[in-house]
Coordinates of C-alpha atoms in Angstrom, one line a residue:
M1 CA 22.7 -53.1 -34.8
E2 CA 25.7 -52.1 -32.7
N3 CA 24.5 -51.8 -29.1
N4 CA 27.8 -50.7 -27.5
L5 CA 26.5 -47.3 -26.4
Q6 CA 29.2 -45.0 -25.0
V7 CA 28.2 -43.4 -21.7
I8 CA 30.3 -40.4 -20.8
E9 CA 30.6 -38.6 -17.4
Q10 CA 30.5 -34.8 -17.5
N11 CA 30.2 -32.6 -14.4
G12 CA 29.0 -35.7 -12.4
Q13 CA 26.3 -36.5 -14.9
L14 CA 26.1 -39.6 -17.1
L15 CA 25.3 -38.7 -20.8
V16 CA 25.2 -40.2 -24.3
D17 CA 25.7 -38.4 -27.5
S18 CA 22.7 -37.9 -29.9
R19 CA 24.9 -38.9 -32.8
E20 CA 25.5 -42.3 -31.3
V21 CA 21.8 -42.7 -30.5
A22 CA 20.9 -41.8 -34.1
E23 CA 23.4 -44.3 -35.4
M24 CA 22.2 -47.0 -33.1
V25 CA 18.5 -46.6 -34.0
D26 CA 19.3 -46.2 -37.7
K27 CA 17.9 -42.7 -37.9
R28 CA 19.4 -39.6 -39.5
H29 CA 21.0 -37.4 -36.9
A30 CA 19.2 -34.3 -38.2
D31 CA 15.8 -36.1 -37.8
L32 CA 16.7 -37.1 -34.2
V33 CA 17.7 -33.5 -33.4
R34 CA 14.4 -32.3 -34.8
S35 CA 12.5 -34.8 -32.6
I36 CA 14.5 -33.7 -29.5
E37 CA 13.8 -30.1 -30.3
S38 CA 10.1 -30.9 -30.5
Y39 CA 10.3 -32.5 -27.1
L40 CA 12.1 -29.4 -25.7
V41 CA 9.3 -27.2 -26.9
V42 CA 6.8 -29.2 -24.8
I43 CA 9.1 -29.4 -21.8
G44 CA 9.7 -25.7 -22.0
Q45 CA 6.0 -25.0 -21.7
N46 CA 5.9 -26.7 -18.2
A47 CA 7.4 -24.7 -15.5
K48 CA 8.0 -27.8 -13.3
L49 CA 10.2 -29.5 -15.9
R50 CA 13.8 -28.6 -16.7
S51 CA 15.0 -29.4 -20.2
D52 CA 18.6 -30.0 -19.0
N53 CA 17.3 -32.9 -16.9
F54 CA 16.7 -34.6 -20.3
F55 CA 18.8 -33.0 -23.1
I56 CA 21.9 -30.7 -23.0
E57 CA 22.6 -28.8 -26.2
S58 CA 26.1 -29.0 -27.4
T59 CA 28.2 -28.6 -30.6
Y60 CA 30.7 -30.7 -32.4
Q61 CA 33.2 -29.9 -35.2
A62 CA 32.9 -31.8 -38.4
G63 CA 35.9 -32.8 -40.6
T64 CA 35.2 -29.6 -42.6
G65 CA 35.7 -27.5 -39.5
K66 CA 32.1 -26.4 -39.4
L67 CA 30.3 -26.6 -36.1
Y68 CA 27.1 -28.6 -35.9
K69 CA 24.5 -28.9 -33.1
H70 CA 24.0 -32.2 -31.2
Y71 CA 22.6 -33.1 -27.8
L72 CA 23.9 -34.9 -24.8
L73 CA 21.1 -37.1 -23.4
T74 CA 20.7 -37.9 -19.8
K75 CA 19.2 -41.3 -18.7
Q76 CA 15.8 -39.5 -18.6
G77 CA 16.4 -38.2 -22.2
C78 CA 17.2 -41.7 -23.4
E79 CA 14.0 -42.9 -21.8
M80 CA 12.0 -40.3 -23.5
V81 CA 13.6 -41.1 -26.9
A82 CA 13.1 -44.9 -26.3
N83 CA 9.5 -44.4 -25.3
K84 CA 8.8 -42.8 -28.7
M85 CA 10.3 -45.7 -30.6
T86 CA 8.6 -49.0 -31.4
G87 CA 9.7 -52.4 -32.6
E88 CA 13.0 -54.1 -32.5
K89 CA 15.1 -50.9 -32.7
G90 CA 13.3 -49.4 -29.7
V91 CA 13.8 -52.6 -27.7
L92 CA 17.5 -52.8 -28.6
F93 CA 18.1 -49.2 -27.8
T94 CA 16.3 -49.5 -24.5
T95 CA 18.4 -52.5 -23.4
A96 CA 21.6 -50.8 -24.5
Y97 CA 21.1 -47.6 -22.6
V98 CA 19.7 -49.2 -19.5
T99 CA 22.7 -51.7 -19.4
Q100 CA 25.3 -49.0 -20.1
F101 CA 23.9 -46.4 -17.6
N102 CA 23.6 -49.1 -14.9
E103 CA 27.2 -50.2 -15.4
M104 CA 28.5 -46.7 -15.3
E105 CA 26.4 -45.9 -12.1
Q106 CA 27.9 -49.0 -10.4
N107 CA 31.4 -48.0 -11.3
L108 CA 31.0 -44.5 -9.7

């Protein structure tokens, strides 16, 4: 498993792309998007929680020119995804995102 997770900075916020997360945890991206959307339903039912503290909806253009949905995950979003995973993939993903986010935070 490749654990070189790319953390990007956007509007002062550190984020990772759901496509990279899916690849890293060996999950179909469509399945990860469906999981994230189920989390968003629950988050949306609690007035004290803001979904964009976890996941930011975005789009990307495929080679065909068609636009597809993906999410940008905050550190909290990564933690939520990691907490839903078990076994070696979950451990490796957790270590990768914690390491990358901490390195980026130190560089800022």
